[in-house]
Amino acid sequence: MPSGASNGGRSAARGGGAGGAVAGPPGPLWIAALPKAEVHLHLEGCVPPSIVGPAGTGRVGVDPAGADPDAPPAFGDLADFLEYLDRSCALVTHGDQVERIAYAICERARDSGVGHADVIFNPEHWPAWQRDLGGFVARLDAGLAAGGQDHGVTTGLCLSLTRTQPPSASTELVDWLLHARPPRVVALSVDGNEAAAGRTGGRFRPLFERARQAGLHTCAHAGESSGPDGVRDAVELLGAERIDHGIRAVEDPALVADLAARGIPLDVCPTSNVRLGVVPSMAAHPIERLRAAGVPVSVNTDDPLLFGTSVAAEYGTCAATFGWGETTLTRIARTSIESSFADPDRRRDLLQALDDYAGAAGPR
Ligand code: ADE
Ligand code: ZN
């Protein structure tokens, strides 16, 4: 739990008044102490921007002496953003850096009340490690284990393929994963630019099938740079348990109804969608329409250090934008835990913690 929020942040969050129903939107301390999971978080988005520096970000005209070296860069669109990831992750060449990045994920999770995080990593972004993926995952595991121990956070890794990579490269990664089977890796995923790749569900389908047969979970980016067809393909062809983003499903009412009826969760990243121009503004974000239509949605950061956000900040932004109160935020947190790839005991414990917290919060 976040420091200073051990009472659930209730009195401080709402300016006093112990117990009973309290009017007004949930405060930041209440939000930060709400037990939750983060299920859409990229390792690549956890590399501090200072590793690249102002010149590398293209932030011309900025005085490096006066600028915050870790200020989030500005991005044009997803393609621009993905190129940036290639540049920044290429600078991570030492195991100590990898461990530090992993450890810090657990620190930030604790600060946002995140008890479990599923962390996506895409080997294609990390050239220094492509011939030593086992070493890379071992360093990630060490950092996540130490951070988890110190901050009470559990984590799983999702190995991600790239939509635009040659089929032989995707196959090689799945071969490696199923042969090495590092215990920290719990899922196969696919990310990258669907607008550039076109429809690739059929191509990735056999790889997802192999991963499922081997007992791995599956999730897929879709409905960010692709429209509703991408979401359908992720569900029907890849058998994804969870859709990363998925927000453009909103363009197809039949698909929305289907996702709701089948209870297929979307792990939504509101600030990311605004920053990458997927939606024009937070007010126009479809998460509220999807939620109101009965689609299970969770709220996540995608790439927190690059979009200057945190899980707690995302909950706060949604609460302020859509008028979400405690009941809705608690529902979102429940979906985040239920849709996580935490092991069943951990999920049960986190759901219990959430019930205890919500129950102690008084009438809503
Ligand atoms: N990799 C990191 N963030 C991503 C995003 N939002 N979409 C696709 N691939 C990504
Ligand atoms: Zn993502």
Coordinates of C-alpha atoms and ligand atoms in Angstrom, one line a residue:
M1 CA 0.0 0.0 0.0
P2 CA 1.2 3.5 -0.6
S3 CA 2.9 5.1 2.3
G4 CA 0.7 7.5 4.3
A5 CA -2.5 5.8 3.0
S6 CA -2.8 3.0 5.6
N7 CA -6.3 4.1 6.6
G8 CA -7.3 3.9 3.0
G9 CA -6.7 7.6 2.8
R10 CA -10.4 8.1 3.7
S11 CA -10.2 11.0 6.1
A12 CA -7.5 12.9 4.2
A13 CA -9.0 12.1 0.9
R14 CA -12.2 13.8 1.7
G15 CA -11.1 16.4 4.2
G16 CA -12.1 14.5 7.4
G17 CA -15.4 13.1 8.5
A18 CA -14.8 9.5 9.8
G19 CA -17.2 6.8 8.7
G20 CA -20.5 6.9 6.9
A21 CA -21.4 8.0 3.4
V22 CA -19.3 10.9 2.2
A23 CA -20.2 13.1 -0.6
G24 CA -17.8 14.1 -3.4
P25 CA -15.5 12.3 -5.8
P26 CA -13.0 9.8 -4.4
G27 CA -9.8 11.5 -3.4
P28 CA -6.3 10.6 -4.5
L29 CA -5.4 8.9 -1.3
W30 CA -8.5 6.7 -1.5
I31 CA -7.7 5.9 -5.1
A32 CA -4.0 5.1 -4.4
A33 CA -4.9 2.7 -1.6
L34 CA -7.7 0.9 -3.6
P35 CA -6.3 -2.7 -4.1
K36 CA -5.9 -3.3 -7.8
A37 CA -3.8 -4.9 -10.5
E38 CA -2.1 -3.4 -13.6
V39 CA -2.4 -5.7 -16.6
H40 CA -1.2 -3.5 -19.5
L41 CA 2.3 -2.2 -18.8
H42 CA 5.3 -2.4 -21.1
L43 CA 8.8 -2.8 -19.8
E44 CA 9.8 -0.6 -22.7
G45 CA 7.7 2.2 -21.2
C46 CA 9.5 1.9 -17.9
V47 CA 12.9 2.9 -19.3
P48 CA 13.6 6.4 -17.9
P49 CA 13.6 9.1 -20.7
S50 CA 16.9 10.4 -19.4
I51 CA 18.7 7.4 -20.9
V52 CA 18.1 9.1 -24.3
G53 CA 18.4 12.7 -23.4
P54 CA 17.0 15.8 -24.9
A55 CA 19.0 15.5 -28.2
G56 CA 17.8 12.0 -28.7
T57 CA 14.1 12.9 -28.1
G58 CA 14.2 15.5 -30.7
R59 CA 13.2 18.1 -28.2
V60 CA 15.1 20.9 -29.9
G61 CA 15.4 24.2 -28.3
V62 CA 15.3 22.8 -24.8
D63 CA 18.1 23.8 -22.5
P64 CA 19.4 20.5 -21.2
A65 CA 20.8 22.3 -18.1
G66 CA 17.3 23.5 -17.1
A67 CA 15.2 20.7 -18.4
D68 CA 14.0 17.7 -16.4
P69 CA 15.9 14.8 -18.1
D70 CA 13.1 12.4 -17.3
A71 CA 10.3 14.7 -18.6
P72 CA 8.1 12.6 -20.9
P73 CA 8.9 13.1 -24.5
A74 CA 6.3 14.3 -27.0
F75 CA 5.3 11.7 -29.7
G76 CA 3.5 12.2 -33.0
D77 CA 1.8 8.9 -33.3
L78 CA 2.3 5.2 -32.6
A79 CA 4.9 4.7 -35.4
D80 CA 6.9 7.6 -34.0
F81 CA 6.5 6.2 -30.5
L82 CA 7.6 2.7 -31.4
E83 CA 10.8 4.1 -33.1
Y84 CA 11.6 5.9 -29.9
L85 CA 11.3 2.6 -28.0
D86 CA 13.9 1.1 -30.3
R87 CA 16.2 4.0 -29.6
S88 CA 15.8 4.0 -25.8
C89 CA 15.8 0.3 -25.2
A90 CA 19.0 -0.1 -27.3
L91 CA 20.8 1.9 -24.7
V92 CA 20.1 -0.7 -22.0
T93 CA 23.1 -2.9 -22.3
H94 CA 24.0 -3.9 -18.8
G95 CA 22.3 -6.3 -16.5
D96 CA 22.3 -3.9 -13.7
Q97 CA 20.2 -1.4 -15.7
V98 CA 17.7 -4.2 -16.5
E99 CA 17.4 -5.1 -12.8
R100 CA 17.0 -1.4 -11.8
I101 CA 14.2 -0.9 -14.3
A102 CA 12.5 -4.0 -13.1
Y103 CA 12.8 -3.2 -9.4
A104 CA 11.4 0.3 -10.0
I105 CA 8.2 -1.2 -11.6
C106 CA 7.5 -2.7 -8.1
E107 CA 8.1 0.6 -6.4
R108 CA 5.7 2.5 -8.6
A109 CA 3.2 -0.3 -8.3
R110 CA 3.2 0.0 -4.5
D111 CA 2.7 3.8 -4.8
S112 CA -0.5 3.2 -6.9
G113 CA -1.9 0.4 -4.8
V114 CA -1.1 -2.2 -7.4
G115 CA -0.6 -5.6 -5.8
H116 CA 0.1 -7.4 -9.0
A117 CA 1.4 -6.3 -12.4
D118 CA 1.6 -8.2 -15.7
V119 CA 4.6 -6.7 -17.5
I120 CA 4.8 -7.0 -21.3
F121 CA 8.3 -7.1 -22.8
N122 CA 9.1 -7.3 -26.5
P123 CA 12.5 -8.7 -27.3
E124 CA 12.7 -6.9 -30.6
H125 CA 13.1 -3.6 -28.9
W126 CA 16.2 -4.8 -26.9
P127 CA 19.0 -5.4 -29.5
A128 CA 21.7 -5.9 -26.8
W129 CA 19.9 -8.9 -25.5
Q130 CA 18.7 -10.6 -28.6
R131 CA 21.4 -13.3 -28.4
D132 CA 21.0 -13.7 -24.6
L133 CA 17.3 -13.6 -24.0
G134 CA 17.7 -16.1 -21.1
G135 CA 20.1 -13.6 -19.5
F136 CA 17.7 -10.8 -20.0
V137 CA 14.8 -12.6 -18.5
A138 CA 17.0 -13.7 -15.6
R139 CA 17.9 -10.1 -14.8
L140 CA 14.3 -9.0 -15.1
D141 CA 13.4 -11.8 -12.8
A142 CA 16.0 -10.8 -10.2
G143 CA 14.8 -7.1 -10.2
L144 CA 11.2 -8.1 -10.0
A145 CA 11.8 -10.6 -7.3
A146 CA 13.8 -8.1 -5.2
G147 CA 11.2 -5.3 -5.8
G148 CA 8.3 -7.7 -5.1
Q149 CA 9.9 -8.8 -1.8
D150 CA 10.5 -5.2 -0.7
H151 CA 7.2 -3.8 -1.8
G152 CA 4.7 -6.6 -1.5
V153 CA 4.0 -6.7 -5.3
T154 CA 3.7 -9.8 -7.5
T155 CA 4.6 -9.7 -11.2
G156 CA 4.4 -11.9 -14.3
L157 CA 6.0 -11.3 -17.7
C158 CA 4.2 -11.5 -21.0
L159 CA 6.6 -12.1 -23.9
S160 CA 5.4 -10.1 -26.8
L161 CA 5.8 -10.7 -30.5
T162 CA 5.7 -7.8 -33.0
R163 CA 2.9 -7.4 -35.6
T164 CA 5.3 -6.3 -38.3
Q165 CA 8.2 -8.8 -37.7
P166 CA 9.0 -11.5 -40.2
P167 CA 7.2 -14.8 -39.4
S168 CA 10.5 -16.6 -38.9
A169 CA 11.4 -14.1 -36.1
S170 CA 8.1 -14.7 -34.3
T171 CA 8.4 -18.5 -34.6
E172 CA 12.0 -18.3 -33.3
L173 CA 10.8 -16.4 -30.2
V174 CA 8.0 -18.9 -29.4
D175 CA 10.4 -21.8 -30.0
W176 CA 12.8 -20.2 -27.5
L177 CA 10.0 -19.5 -25.0
L178 CA 8.5 -23.0 -25.1
H179 CA 12.0 -24.5 -24.8
A180 CA 13.3 -22.3 -22.0
R181 CA 10.1 -21.8 -20.1
P182 CA 11.4 -19.2 -17.6
P183 CA 8.9 -19.4 -14.7
R184 CA 8.4 -15.7 -14.5
V185 CA 7.0 -15.6 -18.1
V186 CA 3.3 -16.4 -17.9
A187 CA 1.9 -15.3 -21.2
L188 CA 2.4 -14.8 -24.9
S189 CA 1.4 -11.4 -26.3
V190 CA 1.6 -9.4 -29.6
D191 CA 2.0 -5.7 -29.9
G192 CA 3.3 -3.1 -32.4
N193 CA 1.7 -1.3 -35.3
E194 CA -1.4 -3.1 -36.8
A195 CA -2.0 -0.3 -39.2
A196 CA 1.4 -1.0 -40.7
A197 CA 1.1 -4.8 -40.6
G198 CA -2.4 -5.2 -41.9
R199 CA -4.5 -8.2 -40.7
T200 CA -2.1 -10.7 -39.2
G201 CA -4.4 -12.8 -37.0
G202 CA -4.1 -15.8 -39.3
R203 CA -0.3 -15.6 -39.3
F204 CA 0.0 -15.5 -35.5
R205 CA -2.8 -18.0 -34.8
P206 CA -0.6 -21.2 -34.8
L207 CA 1.9 -19.5 -32.4
F208 CA -0.8 -18.5 -30.0
E209 CA -2.2 -22.0 -30.2
R210 CA 1.2 -23.5 -29.3
A211 CA 1.5 -21.2 -26.4
R212 CA -1.9 -22.1 -25.1
Q213 CA -1.2 -25.8 -25.4
A214 CA 1.9 -25.2 -23.4
G215 CA -0.1 -23.7 -20.5
L216 CA 0.6 -20.0 -21.2
H217 CA -1.9 -17.2 -21.0
T218 CA -2.5 -15.1 -24.0
C219 CA -3.3 -11.4 -24.7
A220 CA -3.0 -9.2 -27.8
H221 CA -2.9 -5.6 -28.7
A222 CA -5.8 -4.8 -31.0
G223 CA -8.3 -2.0 -31.5
E224 CA -5.6 0.7 -31.0
S225 CA -4.0 1.0 -34.5
S226 CA -6.6 -1.5 -35.9
G227 CA -10.4 -1.1 -35.9
P228 CA -13.0 -3.5 -34.8
D229 CA -11.7 -6.2 -37.2
G230 CA -8.5 -6.3 -35.3
V231 CA -10.4 -6.9 -32.0
R232 CA -12.5 -9.7 -33.6
D233 CA -9.3 -11.4 -35.0
A234 CA -7.7 -11.2 -31.6
V235 CA -10.6 -12.9 -30.0
E236 CA -11.5 -15.4 -32.7
L237 CA -8.2 -16.2 -34.3
L238 CA -5.7 -15.7 -31.5
G239 CA -8.1 -16.7 -28.7
A240 CA -6.8 -13.8 -26.6
E241 CA -8.0 -14.0 -23.0
R242 CA -7.6 -10.2 -22.7
I243 CA -7.5 -7.5 -25.3
D244 CA -4.8 -4.8 -24.9
H245 CA -6.6 -1.5 -25.6
G246 CA -9.5 -2.8 -27.7
I247 CA -11.2 0.6 -27.6
R248 CA -12.0 0.8 -31.3
A249 CA -14.4 -2.0 -30.7
V250 CA -16.8 0.8 -29.9
E251 CA -17.1 1.5 -33.6
D252 CA -19.0 -1.8 -34.0
P253 CA -22.1 -2.2 -31.7
A254 CA -22.4 -5.9 -32.4
L255 CA -18.8 -6.4 -31.3
V256 CA -19.4 -4.4 -28.1
A257 CA -22.4 -6.6 -27.3
D258 CA -20.4 -9.7 -28.0
L259 CA -17.5 -8.6 -25.7
A260 CA -20.0 -7.8 -23.0
A261 CA -21.9 -11.1 -23.4
R262 CA -18.7 -13.2 -23.4
G263 CA -17.1 -11.1 -20.6
I264 CA -13.9 -10.5 -22.6
P265 CA -11.9 -7.8 -20.8
L266 CA -10.3 -4.8 -22.4
D267 CA -7.2 -3.4 -20.6
V268 CA -7.5 0.3 -21.5
C269 CA -4.8 2.9 -21.3
P270 CA -6.6 6.3 -21.5
T271 CA -3.6 8.7 -21.4
S272 CA -1.7 6.6 -23.9
N273 CA -4.6 6.8 -26.3
V274 CA -4.7 10.6 -26.0
R275 CA -1.0 11.0 -26.2
L276 CA -0.7 8.8 -29.3
G277 CA -3.7 10.5 -31.0
V278 CA -5.9 7.4 -31.0
V279 CA -8.6 9.5 -29.4
P280 CA -8.8 13.3 -29.7
S281 CA -9.3 14.0 -25.9
M282 CA -9.9 12.3 -22.6
A283 CA -13.5 13.5 -22.7
A284 CA -14.0 11.8 -26.0
H285 CA -12.4 8.5 -24.8
P286 CA -14.8 5.6 -25.4
I287 CA -13.9 3.8 -22.1
E288 CA -17.1 5.1 -20.5
R289 CA -19.3 4.0 -23.3
L290 CA -17.7 0.5 -23.3
R291 CA -18.1 0.2 -19.6
A292 CA -21.7 1.3 -19.6
A293 CA -22.4 -1.3 -22.3
G294 CA -21.2 -4.0 -20.0
V295 CA -17.7 -4.6 -21.3
P296 CA -15.3 -5.5 -18.5
V297 CA -12.6 -2.8 -18.6
S298 CA -9.5 -2.1 -16.5
V299 CA -7.5 1.1 -16.4
N300 CA -3.7 1.0 -17.0
T301 CA -0.7 3.1 -18.0
D302 CA 0.8 1.3 -21.1
D303 CA 4.1 3.1 -20.8
P304 CA 4.1 5.2 -17.6
L305 CA 7.4 7.0 -17.8
L306 CA 6.9 8.0 -21.4
F307 CA 3.3 9.3 -20.9
G308 CA 4.1 10.8 -17.5
T309 CA 1.4 8.9 -15.7
S310 CA 0.7 6.2 -13.0
V311 CA -2.1 3.8 -12.4
A312 CA -3.5 5.9 -9.6
A313 CA -3.3 9.0 -11.8
E314 CA -5.2 7.1 -14.6
Y315 CA -8.0 6.2 -12.1
G316 CA -8.1 9.8 -10.9
T317 CA -8.3 11.2 -14.5
C318 CA -11.1 8.8 -15.4
A319 CA -13.0 9.6 -12.1
A320 CA -12.7 13.3 -12.9
T321 CA -13.6 13.0 -16.6
F322 CA -16.4 10.5 -16.4
G323 CA -17.8 11.2 -12.9
W324 CA -16.8 7.8 -11.6
G325 CA -17.4 7.3 -7.9
E326 CA -16.2 4.7 -5.5
T327 CA -18.5 2.0 -6.8
T328 CA -17.3 2.3 -10.4
L329 CA -13.6 2.5 -9.4
T330 CA -14.0 -0.5 -7.2
R331 CA -15.6 -2.4 -10.2
I332 CA -12.7 -1.4 -12.4
A333 CA -10.2 -2.5 -9.8
R334 CA -12.1 -5.8 -9.5
T335 CA -11.8 -6.3 -13.3
S336 CA -8.1 -5.6 -13.2
I337 CA -7.5 -8.3 -10.6
E338 CA -9.9 -10.8 -12.2
S339 CA -8.4 -10.4 -15.6
S340 CA -4.8 -10.5 -14.4
F341 CA -2.5 -13.5 -14.9
A342 CA -1.6 -13.6 -11.2
D343 CA -1.8 -17.1 -9.9
P344 CA -5.2 -18.1 -8.5
D345 CA -4.2 -17.8 -4.8
R346 CA -2.8 -14.3 -5.4
R347 CA -5.9 -13.2 -7.3
R348 CA -8.1 -14.5 -4.5
D349 CA -6.0 -12.6 -1.8
L350 CA -6.2 -9.4 -3.8
L351 CA -9.9 -9.7 -4.4
Q352 CA -10.3 -10.3 -0.6
A353 CA -8.3 -7.2 0.1
L354 CA -10.5 -5.2 -2.4
D355 CA -13.7 -6.5 -0.7
D356 CA -12.3 -5.6 2.7
Y357 CA -11.4 -2.1 1.5
A358 CA -14.7 -1.5 -0.3
G359 CA -16.6 -2.9 2.7
A360 CA -14.8 -0.6 5.1
A361 CA -15.4 2.4 3.0
G362 CA -19.0 2.7 4.1
P363 CA -22.1 3.3 2.0
R364 CA -21.4 4.5 -1.5
Ligands
ADE1 N1 4.5 -1.1 -27.3 C1 4.5 -0.3 -26.3 N2 3.4 0.5 -26.2 C2 2.6 0.1 -27.2 C3 1.4 0.4 -27.7 N3 0.6 1.4 -27.1 N4 0.9 -0.1 -28.8 C4 1.7 -1.1 -29.5 N5 2.9 -1.5 -29.1 C5 3.4 -0.9 -27.9
ZN2 ZN 0.4 -1.4 -25.0

